[in-house]
Coordinates of C-alpha atoms and ligand atoms in Angstrom, one line a residue:
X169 CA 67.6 104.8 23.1
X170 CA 64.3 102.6 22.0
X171 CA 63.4 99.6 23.5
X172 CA 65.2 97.7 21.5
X173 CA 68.7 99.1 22.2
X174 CA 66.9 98.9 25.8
X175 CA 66.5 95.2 25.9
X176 CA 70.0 94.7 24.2
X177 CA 71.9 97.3 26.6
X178 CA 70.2 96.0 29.4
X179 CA 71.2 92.4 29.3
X180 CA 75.1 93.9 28.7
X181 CA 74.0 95.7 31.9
X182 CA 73.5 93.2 34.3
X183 CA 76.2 91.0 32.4
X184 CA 78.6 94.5 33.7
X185 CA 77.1 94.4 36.8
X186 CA 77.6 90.6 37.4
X187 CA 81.3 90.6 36.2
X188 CA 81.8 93.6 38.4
X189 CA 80.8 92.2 41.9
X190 CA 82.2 88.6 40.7
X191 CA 85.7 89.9 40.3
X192 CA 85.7 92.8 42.9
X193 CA 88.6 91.5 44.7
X194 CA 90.6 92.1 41.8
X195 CA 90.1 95.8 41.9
X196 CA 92.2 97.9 45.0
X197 CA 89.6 98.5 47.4
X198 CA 90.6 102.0 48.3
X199 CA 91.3 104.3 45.4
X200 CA 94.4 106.2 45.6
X201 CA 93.6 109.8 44.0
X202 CA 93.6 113.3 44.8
X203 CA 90.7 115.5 45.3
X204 CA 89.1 116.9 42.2
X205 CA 90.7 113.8 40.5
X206 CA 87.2 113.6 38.1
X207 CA 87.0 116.7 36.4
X208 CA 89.7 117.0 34.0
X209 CA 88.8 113.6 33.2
X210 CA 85.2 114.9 31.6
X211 CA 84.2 118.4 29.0
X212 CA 83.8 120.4 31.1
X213 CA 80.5 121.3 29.8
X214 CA 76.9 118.6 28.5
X215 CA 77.4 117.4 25.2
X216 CA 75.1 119.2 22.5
X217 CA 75.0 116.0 20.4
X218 CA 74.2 112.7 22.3
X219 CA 77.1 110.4 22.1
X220 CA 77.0 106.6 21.9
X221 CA 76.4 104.6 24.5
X222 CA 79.4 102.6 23.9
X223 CA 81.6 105.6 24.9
X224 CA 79.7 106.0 28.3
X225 CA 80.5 102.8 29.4
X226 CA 84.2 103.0 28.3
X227 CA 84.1 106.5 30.7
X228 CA 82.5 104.4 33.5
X229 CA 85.7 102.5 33.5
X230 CA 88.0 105.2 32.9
X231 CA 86.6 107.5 34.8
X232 CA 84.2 106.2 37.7
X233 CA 85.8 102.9 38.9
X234 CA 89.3 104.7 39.9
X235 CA 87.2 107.1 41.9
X236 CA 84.9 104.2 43.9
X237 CA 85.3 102.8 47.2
X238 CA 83.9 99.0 47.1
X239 CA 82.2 99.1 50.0
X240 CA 81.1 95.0 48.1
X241 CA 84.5 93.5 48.3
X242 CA 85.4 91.3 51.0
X243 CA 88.5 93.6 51.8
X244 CA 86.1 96.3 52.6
X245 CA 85.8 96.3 56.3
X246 CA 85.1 100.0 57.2
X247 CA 82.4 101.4 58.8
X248 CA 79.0 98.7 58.7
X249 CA 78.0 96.9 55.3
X250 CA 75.9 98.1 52.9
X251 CA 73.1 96.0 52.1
X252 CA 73.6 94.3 48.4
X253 CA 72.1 91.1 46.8
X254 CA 70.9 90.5 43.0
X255 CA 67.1 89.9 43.8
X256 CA 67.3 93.1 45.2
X257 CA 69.4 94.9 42.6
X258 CA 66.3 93.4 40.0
X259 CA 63.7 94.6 42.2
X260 CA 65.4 98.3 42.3
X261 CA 65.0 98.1 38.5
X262 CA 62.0 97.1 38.5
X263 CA 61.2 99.9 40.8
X264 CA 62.7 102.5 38.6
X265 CA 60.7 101.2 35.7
X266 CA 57.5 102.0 37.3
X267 CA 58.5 105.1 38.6
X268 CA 55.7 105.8 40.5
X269 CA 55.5 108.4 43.3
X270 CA 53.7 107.0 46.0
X271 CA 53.2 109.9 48.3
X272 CA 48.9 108.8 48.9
X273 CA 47.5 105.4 48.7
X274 CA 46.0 107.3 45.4
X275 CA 49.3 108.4 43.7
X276 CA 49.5 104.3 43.1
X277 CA 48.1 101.8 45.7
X278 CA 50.5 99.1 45.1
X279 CA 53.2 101.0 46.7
X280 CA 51.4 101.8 50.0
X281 CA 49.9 98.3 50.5
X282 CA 53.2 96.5 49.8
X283 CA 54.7 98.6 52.3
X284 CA 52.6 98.1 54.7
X285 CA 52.4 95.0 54.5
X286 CA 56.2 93.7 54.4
X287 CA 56.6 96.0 57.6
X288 CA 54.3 93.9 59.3
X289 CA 56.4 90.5 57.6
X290 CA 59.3 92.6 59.1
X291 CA 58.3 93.2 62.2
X292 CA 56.9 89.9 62.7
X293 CA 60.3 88.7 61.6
X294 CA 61.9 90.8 64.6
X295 CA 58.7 89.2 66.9
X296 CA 57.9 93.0 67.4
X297 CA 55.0 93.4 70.1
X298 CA 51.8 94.1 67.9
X299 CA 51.2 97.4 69.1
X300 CA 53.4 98.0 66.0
X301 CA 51.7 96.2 63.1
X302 CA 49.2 97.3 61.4
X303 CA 47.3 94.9 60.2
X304 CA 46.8 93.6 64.4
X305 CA 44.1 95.8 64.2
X306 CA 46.6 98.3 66.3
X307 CA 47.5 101.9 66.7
X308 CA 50.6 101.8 65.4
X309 CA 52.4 100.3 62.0
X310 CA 55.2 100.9 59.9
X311 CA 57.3 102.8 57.1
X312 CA 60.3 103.0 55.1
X313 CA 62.1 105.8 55.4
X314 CA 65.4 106.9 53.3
X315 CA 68.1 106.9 56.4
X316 CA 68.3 106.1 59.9
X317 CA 69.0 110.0 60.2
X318 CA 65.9 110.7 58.8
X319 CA 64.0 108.1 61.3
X320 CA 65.6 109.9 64.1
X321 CA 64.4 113.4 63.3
X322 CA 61.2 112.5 62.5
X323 CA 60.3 110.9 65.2
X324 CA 62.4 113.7 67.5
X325 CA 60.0 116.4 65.6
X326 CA 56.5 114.3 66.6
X327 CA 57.8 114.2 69.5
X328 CA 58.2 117.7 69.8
X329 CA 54.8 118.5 68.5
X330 CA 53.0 116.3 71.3
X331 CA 55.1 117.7 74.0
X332 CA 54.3 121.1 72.9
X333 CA 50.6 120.6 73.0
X334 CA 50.8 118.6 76.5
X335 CA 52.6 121.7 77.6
X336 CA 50.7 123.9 76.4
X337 CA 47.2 122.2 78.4
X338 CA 49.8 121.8 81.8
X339 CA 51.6 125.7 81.8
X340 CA 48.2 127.7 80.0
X341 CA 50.6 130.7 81.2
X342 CA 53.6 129.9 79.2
X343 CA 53.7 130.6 75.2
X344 CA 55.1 127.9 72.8
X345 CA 58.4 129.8 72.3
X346 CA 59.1 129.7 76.4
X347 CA 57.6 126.0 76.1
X348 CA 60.4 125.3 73.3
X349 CA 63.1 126.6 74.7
X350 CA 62.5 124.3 78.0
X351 CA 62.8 121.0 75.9
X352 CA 65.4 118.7 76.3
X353 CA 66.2 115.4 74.4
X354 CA 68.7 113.3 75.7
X355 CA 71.0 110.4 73.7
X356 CA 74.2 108.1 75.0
X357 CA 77.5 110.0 74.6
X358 CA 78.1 107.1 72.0
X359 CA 75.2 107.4 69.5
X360 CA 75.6 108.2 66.2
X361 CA 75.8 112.1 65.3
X362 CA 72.6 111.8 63.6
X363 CA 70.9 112.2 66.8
X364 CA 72.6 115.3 67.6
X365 CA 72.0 116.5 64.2
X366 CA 68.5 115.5 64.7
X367 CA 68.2 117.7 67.7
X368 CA 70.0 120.8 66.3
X369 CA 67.6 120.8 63.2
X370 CA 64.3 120.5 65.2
X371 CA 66.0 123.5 67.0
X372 CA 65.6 121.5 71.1
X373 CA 68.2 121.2 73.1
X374 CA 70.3 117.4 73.9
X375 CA 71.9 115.9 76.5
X376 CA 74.5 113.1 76.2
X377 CA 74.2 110.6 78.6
X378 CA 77.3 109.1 79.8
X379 CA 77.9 105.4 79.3
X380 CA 79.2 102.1 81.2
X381 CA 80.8 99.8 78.9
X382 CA 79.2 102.0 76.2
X383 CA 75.6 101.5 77.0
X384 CA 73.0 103.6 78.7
X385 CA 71.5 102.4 82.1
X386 CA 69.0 103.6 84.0
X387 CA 70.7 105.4 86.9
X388 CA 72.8 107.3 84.3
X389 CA 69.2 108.6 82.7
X390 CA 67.6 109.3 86.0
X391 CA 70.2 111.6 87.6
X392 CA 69.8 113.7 84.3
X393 CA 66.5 113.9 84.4
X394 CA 66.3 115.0 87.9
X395 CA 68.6 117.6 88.0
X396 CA 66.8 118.8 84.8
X397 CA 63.4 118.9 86.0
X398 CA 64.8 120.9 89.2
X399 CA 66.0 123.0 86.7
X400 CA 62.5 123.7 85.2
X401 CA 63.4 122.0 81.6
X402 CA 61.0 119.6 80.0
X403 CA 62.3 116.1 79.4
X404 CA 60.6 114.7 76.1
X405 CA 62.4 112.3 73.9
X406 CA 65.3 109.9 74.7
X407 CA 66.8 108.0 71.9
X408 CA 68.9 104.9 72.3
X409 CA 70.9 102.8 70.6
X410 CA 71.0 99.3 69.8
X411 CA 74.6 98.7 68.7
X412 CA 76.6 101.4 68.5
X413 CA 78.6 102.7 66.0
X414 CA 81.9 102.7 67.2
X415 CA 82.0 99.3 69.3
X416 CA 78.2 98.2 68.8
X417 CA 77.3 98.5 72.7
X418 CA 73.5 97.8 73.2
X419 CA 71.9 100.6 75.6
X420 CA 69.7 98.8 78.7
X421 CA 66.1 99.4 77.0
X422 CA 64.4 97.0 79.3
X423 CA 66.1 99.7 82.1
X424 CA 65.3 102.7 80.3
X425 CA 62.0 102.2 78.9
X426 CA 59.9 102.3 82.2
X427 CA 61.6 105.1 83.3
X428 CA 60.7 107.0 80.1
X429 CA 57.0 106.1 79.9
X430 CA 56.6 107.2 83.6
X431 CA 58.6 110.6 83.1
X432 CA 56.3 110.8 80.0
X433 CA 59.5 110.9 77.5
X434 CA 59.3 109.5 74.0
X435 CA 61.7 106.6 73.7
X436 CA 62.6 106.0 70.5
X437 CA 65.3 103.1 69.3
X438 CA 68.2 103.9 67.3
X439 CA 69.3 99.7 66.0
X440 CA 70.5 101.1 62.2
X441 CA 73.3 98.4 61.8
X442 CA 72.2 95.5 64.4
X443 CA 68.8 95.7 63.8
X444 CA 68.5 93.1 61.0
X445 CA 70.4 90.3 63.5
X446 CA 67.1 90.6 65.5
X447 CA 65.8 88.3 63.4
X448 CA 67.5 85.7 65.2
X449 CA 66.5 83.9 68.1
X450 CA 69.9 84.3 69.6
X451 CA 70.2 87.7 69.7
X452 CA 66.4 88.8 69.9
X453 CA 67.0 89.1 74.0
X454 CA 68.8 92.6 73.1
X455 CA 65.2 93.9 72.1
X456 CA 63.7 93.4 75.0
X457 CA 62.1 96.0 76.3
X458 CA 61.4 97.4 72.6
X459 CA 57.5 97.3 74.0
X460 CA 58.6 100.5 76.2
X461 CA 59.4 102.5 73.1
X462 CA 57.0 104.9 71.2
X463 CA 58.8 104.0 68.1
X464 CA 61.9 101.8 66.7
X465 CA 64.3 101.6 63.6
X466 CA 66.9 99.7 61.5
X467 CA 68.9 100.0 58.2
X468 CA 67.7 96.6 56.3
X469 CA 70.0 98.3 54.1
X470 CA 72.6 97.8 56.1
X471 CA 72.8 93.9 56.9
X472 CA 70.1 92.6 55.4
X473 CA 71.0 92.4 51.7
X474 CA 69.0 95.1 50.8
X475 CA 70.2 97.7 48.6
X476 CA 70.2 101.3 50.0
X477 CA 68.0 103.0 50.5
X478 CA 65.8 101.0 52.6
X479 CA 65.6 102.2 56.5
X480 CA 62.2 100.9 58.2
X481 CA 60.6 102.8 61.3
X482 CA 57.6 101.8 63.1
X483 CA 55.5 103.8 65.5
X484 CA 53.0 102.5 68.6
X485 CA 50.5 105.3 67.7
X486 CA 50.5 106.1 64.3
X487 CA 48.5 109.7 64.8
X488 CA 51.9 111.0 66.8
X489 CA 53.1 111.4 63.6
X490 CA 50.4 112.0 61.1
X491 CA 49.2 114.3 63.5
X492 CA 52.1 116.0 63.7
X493 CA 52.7 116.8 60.4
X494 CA 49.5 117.2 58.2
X495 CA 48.7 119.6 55.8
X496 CA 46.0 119.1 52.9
X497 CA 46.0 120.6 49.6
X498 CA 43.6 120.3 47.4
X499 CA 45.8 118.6 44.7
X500 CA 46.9 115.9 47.4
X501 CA 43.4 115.2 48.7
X502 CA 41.8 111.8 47.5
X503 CA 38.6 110.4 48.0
X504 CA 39.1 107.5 50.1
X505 CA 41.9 109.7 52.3
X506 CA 39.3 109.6 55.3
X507 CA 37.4 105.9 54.8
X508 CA 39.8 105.6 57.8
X509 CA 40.9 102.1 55.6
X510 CA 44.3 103.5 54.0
X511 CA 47.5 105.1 54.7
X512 CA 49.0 108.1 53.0
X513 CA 52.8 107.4 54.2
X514 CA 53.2 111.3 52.8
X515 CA 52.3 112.3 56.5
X516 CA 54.9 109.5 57.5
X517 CA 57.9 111.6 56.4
X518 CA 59.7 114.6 55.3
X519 CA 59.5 114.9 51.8
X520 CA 56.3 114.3 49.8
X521 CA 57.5 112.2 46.9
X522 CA 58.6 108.4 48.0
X523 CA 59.8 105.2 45.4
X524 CA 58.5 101.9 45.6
X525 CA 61.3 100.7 48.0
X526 CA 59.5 97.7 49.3
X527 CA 59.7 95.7 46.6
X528 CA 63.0 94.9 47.2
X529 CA 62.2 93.9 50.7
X530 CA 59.5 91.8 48.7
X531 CA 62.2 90.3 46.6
X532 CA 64.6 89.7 49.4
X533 CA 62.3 88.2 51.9
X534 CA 61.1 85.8 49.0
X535 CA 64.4 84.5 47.7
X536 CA 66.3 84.2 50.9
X537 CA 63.2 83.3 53.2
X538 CA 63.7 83.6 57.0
X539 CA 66.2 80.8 57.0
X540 CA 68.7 82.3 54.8
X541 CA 68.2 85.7 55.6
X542 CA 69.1 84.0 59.5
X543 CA 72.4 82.2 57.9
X544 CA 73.8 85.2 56.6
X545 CA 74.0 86.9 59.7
X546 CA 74.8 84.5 61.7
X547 CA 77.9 83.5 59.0
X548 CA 79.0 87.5 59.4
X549 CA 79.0 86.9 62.9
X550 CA 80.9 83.8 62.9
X551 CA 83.6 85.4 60.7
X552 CA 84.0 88.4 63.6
X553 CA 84.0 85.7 66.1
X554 CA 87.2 84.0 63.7
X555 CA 88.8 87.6 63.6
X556 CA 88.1 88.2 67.2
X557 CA 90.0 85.1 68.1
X558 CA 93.3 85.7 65.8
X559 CA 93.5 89.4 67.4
X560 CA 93.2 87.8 70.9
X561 CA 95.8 85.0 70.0
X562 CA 98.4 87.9 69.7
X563 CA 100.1 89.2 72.8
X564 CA 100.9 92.6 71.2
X565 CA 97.1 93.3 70.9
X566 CA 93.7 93.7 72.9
X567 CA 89.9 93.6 72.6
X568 CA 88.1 96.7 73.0
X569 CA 85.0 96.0 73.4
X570 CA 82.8 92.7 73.6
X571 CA 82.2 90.7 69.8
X572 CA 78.8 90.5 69.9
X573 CA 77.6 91.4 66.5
X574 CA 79.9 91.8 62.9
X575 CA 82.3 93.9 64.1
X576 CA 85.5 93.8 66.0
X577 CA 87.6 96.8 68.1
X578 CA 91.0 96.3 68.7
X579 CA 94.3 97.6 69.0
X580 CA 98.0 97.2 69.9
X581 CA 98.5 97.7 73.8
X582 CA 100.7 100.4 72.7
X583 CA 99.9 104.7 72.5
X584 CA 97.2 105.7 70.6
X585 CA 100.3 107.3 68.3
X586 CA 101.3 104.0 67.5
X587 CA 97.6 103.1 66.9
X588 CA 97.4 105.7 64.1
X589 CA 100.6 104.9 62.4
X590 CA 99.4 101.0 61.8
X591 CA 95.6 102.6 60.7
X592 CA 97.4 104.8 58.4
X593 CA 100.2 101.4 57.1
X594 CA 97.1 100.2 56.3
X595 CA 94.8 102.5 54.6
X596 CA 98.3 103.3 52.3
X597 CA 98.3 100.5 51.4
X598 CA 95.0 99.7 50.3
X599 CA 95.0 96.1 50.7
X600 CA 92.0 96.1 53.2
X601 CA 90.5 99.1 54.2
X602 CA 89.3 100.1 57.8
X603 CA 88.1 103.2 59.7
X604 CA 89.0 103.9 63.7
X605 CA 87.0 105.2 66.4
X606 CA 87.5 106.5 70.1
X607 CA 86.5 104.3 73.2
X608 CA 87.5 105.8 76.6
X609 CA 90.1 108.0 75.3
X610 CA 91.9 105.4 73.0
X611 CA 92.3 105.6 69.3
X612 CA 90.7 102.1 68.0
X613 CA 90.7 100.1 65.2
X614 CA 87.2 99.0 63.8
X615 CA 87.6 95.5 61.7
X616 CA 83.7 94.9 60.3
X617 CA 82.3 92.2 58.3
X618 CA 80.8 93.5 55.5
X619 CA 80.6 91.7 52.0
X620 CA 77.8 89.2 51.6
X621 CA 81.0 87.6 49.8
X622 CA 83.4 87.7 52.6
X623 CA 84.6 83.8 53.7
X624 CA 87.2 82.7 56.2
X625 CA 90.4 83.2 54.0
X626 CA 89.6 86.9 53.7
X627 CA 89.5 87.0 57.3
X628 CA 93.1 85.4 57.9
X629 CA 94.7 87.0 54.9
X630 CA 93.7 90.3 56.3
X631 CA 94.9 89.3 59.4
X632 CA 98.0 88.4 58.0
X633 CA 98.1 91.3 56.1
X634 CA 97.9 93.8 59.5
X635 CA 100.3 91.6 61.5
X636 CA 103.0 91.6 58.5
X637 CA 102.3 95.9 58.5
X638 CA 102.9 95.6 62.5
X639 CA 106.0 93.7 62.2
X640 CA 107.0 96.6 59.3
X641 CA 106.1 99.4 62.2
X642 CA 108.3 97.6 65.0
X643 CA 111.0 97.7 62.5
X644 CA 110.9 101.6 61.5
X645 CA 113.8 103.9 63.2
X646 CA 111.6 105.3 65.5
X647 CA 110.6 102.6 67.3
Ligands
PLP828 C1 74.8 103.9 60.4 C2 74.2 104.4 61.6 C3 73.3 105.5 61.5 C4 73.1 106.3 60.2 O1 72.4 105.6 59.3 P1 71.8 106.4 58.0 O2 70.8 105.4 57.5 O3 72.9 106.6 57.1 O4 71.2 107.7 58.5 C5 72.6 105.9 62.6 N1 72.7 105.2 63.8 C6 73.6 104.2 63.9 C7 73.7 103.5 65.2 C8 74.3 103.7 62.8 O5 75.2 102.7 62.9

């Protein structure tokens, strides 16, 4: 392919990509195939010749659409959204165009100082004390990272470094193995199973804290942490979360954050999904207390119309992590690296290699503007709100857990067995498509608000949709 065939592919490109997310309702949101559907579909070995184009893009509807989930059409309503609008679809290309790696302010400076600087647009956005922007002349400042999951564990494994090395000057007697082994992290009982994850692959031990109403408070924290201490363990990191992933419960972290900076315990926030509704005046009062934690993080690829991957973190003292993770080749060294004046986000993260991520932030934040960014989510959360009220307007059902955000829990006021039978009338018949999750022992049904494109009659014809399949279950013999 030349640029010629470039220029000319590319504008059938977008033309695909438009016609696809126009007319996603047409397509049946949940395919209905058996594993290993794909490869008798494909050679089973690369072509030695190249092929045309043309016959890729027949294959991509041959082969590939049958086998996606549209997590874009309004019928999608599993899990949380996934961040999607065209400016920055065009600013992912443009990203992939330059293809630059920007692991050092060197490797292409463009990269770091965007970033840097729409973190602080970001956090200023979220009215983020300024202990966490950069450019306040501050400690601290800001990165994208790929994941949440990824947020999580590195700040669990700076953590761990500076507990180590406090350890190390309070027990002189102890090695770093015996120091190690007394660690302990602790997270709600309802975070996400990254944090868990986080904690078996930095190799410390975690705690689950149990919950009321879902959230963390502060007596729940404290009695762990006292009968841990008397146990000779070292508290060091407690992660919480800021809308949960099952019912989107917000942990106290106005409670919890004094206790952790006077037990000396890394606090660090966990808001992947309801991060972006921060943004809001309305709903900023849930960060309060965000000045208690060493670091904080959200998915803007989750509800903020940007395209995965886009998952920003920012740190009170930057050097907790650089310091924790530095190493210096000669073939990553750069002259400026110590002026003191730059950031090499490589000490910032996991891997070394990084894309240019923020310019779709750039994009976003430009087209939208604080205003429409603000109107989207607070249109998701109206639409929840509209769902919430049909579920409650229907004696056979209940609310599971309070509607704050995009997503509702509910369920019939039946068994959990009956519960499961309706999930799985509706995921057969892949009209809408929805995923559960367990509150207090009770199999629950999660309805989320997730396509940008998602209006009012989605929200009643699904509704209609699940009550028609409830009258179909009342009917059936064994009821
Ligand atoms: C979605 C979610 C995650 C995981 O997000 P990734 O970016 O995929 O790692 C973590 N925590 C919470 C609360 C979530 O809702």
């Amino acid at each position: 392919m030349d640029a010629a065939e470039f220029r000319h592919r590319g504008r059938e490109m977008i033309d695909y990509m438009a016609n696809y997310l126009e007319n996603i309702e047409q397509r049946v949101v949940y395919p209905d195939l058996e594993p290993g559907y794909l490869r008798p579909l494909i050679p089973s070995e690369a072509p030695m010749e190249p092929e045309t184009y043309d016959d890729i893009m027949k294959d991509v509807e041959r082969v590939i659409m049958p086998g996606v989930v549209h997590w874009n059409s309004p019928y999608f309503n599993a899990y949380f959204p996934t961040g999607s609008s065209y400016p920055s679809m065009l600013a992912d290309m443009l990203c992939g165009a330059i293809g630059c790696v920007g692991f050092t302010w060197a490797a292409s400076p463009a990269c770091t100082e965007l970033e840097t600087v729409m973190l602080d647009w970001l956090g200023k956005m979220l009215h983020l004390p300024e202990c966490f922007l950069a450019g306040a002349g501050s400690h601290g400042g800001g990165v994208i990272q790929g994941t949440a999951s990824e947020a999580t564990l590195v700040t669990l494994l700076a953590a761990r470094s500076k507990a180590i090395q406090q350890a190390k000057i309070s027990y002189p007697e102890k090695s770093e193995g015996e120091i190690l082994s007394k660690l302990m992290s602790y997270t709600s009982e309802q975070a996400h199973s990254s944090v868990e994850r986080a904690a078996l692959l930095g190799g410390v031990k975690i705690r689950k804290v149990p919950t009321d109403n879902y959230a963390v408070r502060k007596d729940m924290l404290k009695k762990m942490l006292v009968e841990d201490k008397a146990a000779g363990l070292i508290p060091f990191y407690f992660c919480a979360t800021l809308g949960t992933t099952s019912s989107c419960a917000f942990d106290q972290i106005a409670e919890l954050g004094p206790i952790c900076n006077e037990e000396n315990i890394w606090m660090h926030i966990d808001a992947a999904y309801a991060g972006s509704a921060f943004i809001c005046p309305e709903f900023r009062p849930l960060l309060n207390g965000v000045e208690f934690a060493d670091s904080f993080n959200f998915n803007p690829h989750k509800w903020l119309l940007v395209n995965f991957d886009c998952s920003t973190l920012w740190v009170k003292k930057r050097t907790d992590l650089t310091g924790a993770f530095n190493v210096d080749p000669l073939y990553l060294k750069h002259e400026n690296q110590d002026s003191g004046l730059i950031t090499d986000y490589r000490h910032w993260q996991i891997p070394l290699g990084r894309r240019f991520r923020s310019l779709k932030l750039w994009f976003v934040f430009r087209m939208y503007g604080v205003q429409g960014l603000q109107a989207h989510i607070r249109k998701q959360v109206m639409l929840a709100k509209e769902f919430e009220s049909l579920v409650r307007a229907d004696k056979r059902f209940e609310i599971c857990a309070e509607v704050i955000m995009g997503l509702v829990c509910f369920r019939l006021k039946d068994s959990n067995e009956l519960n499961q039978k309706l999930l799985k009338k509706i995921t057969e018949s892949r009209v809408i498509h929805l995923v559960p999750c367990q509150l207090s022992e009770k199999f629950v049904l999660r309805f989320a608000i997730c396509s940008r494109a998602t209006e009012s009659h989605h929200i009643q014809s699904a509704w209609r949709h699940i009550t028609q399949l409830t009258f179909e279950l009342f009917q059936e013999p064994s009821q």
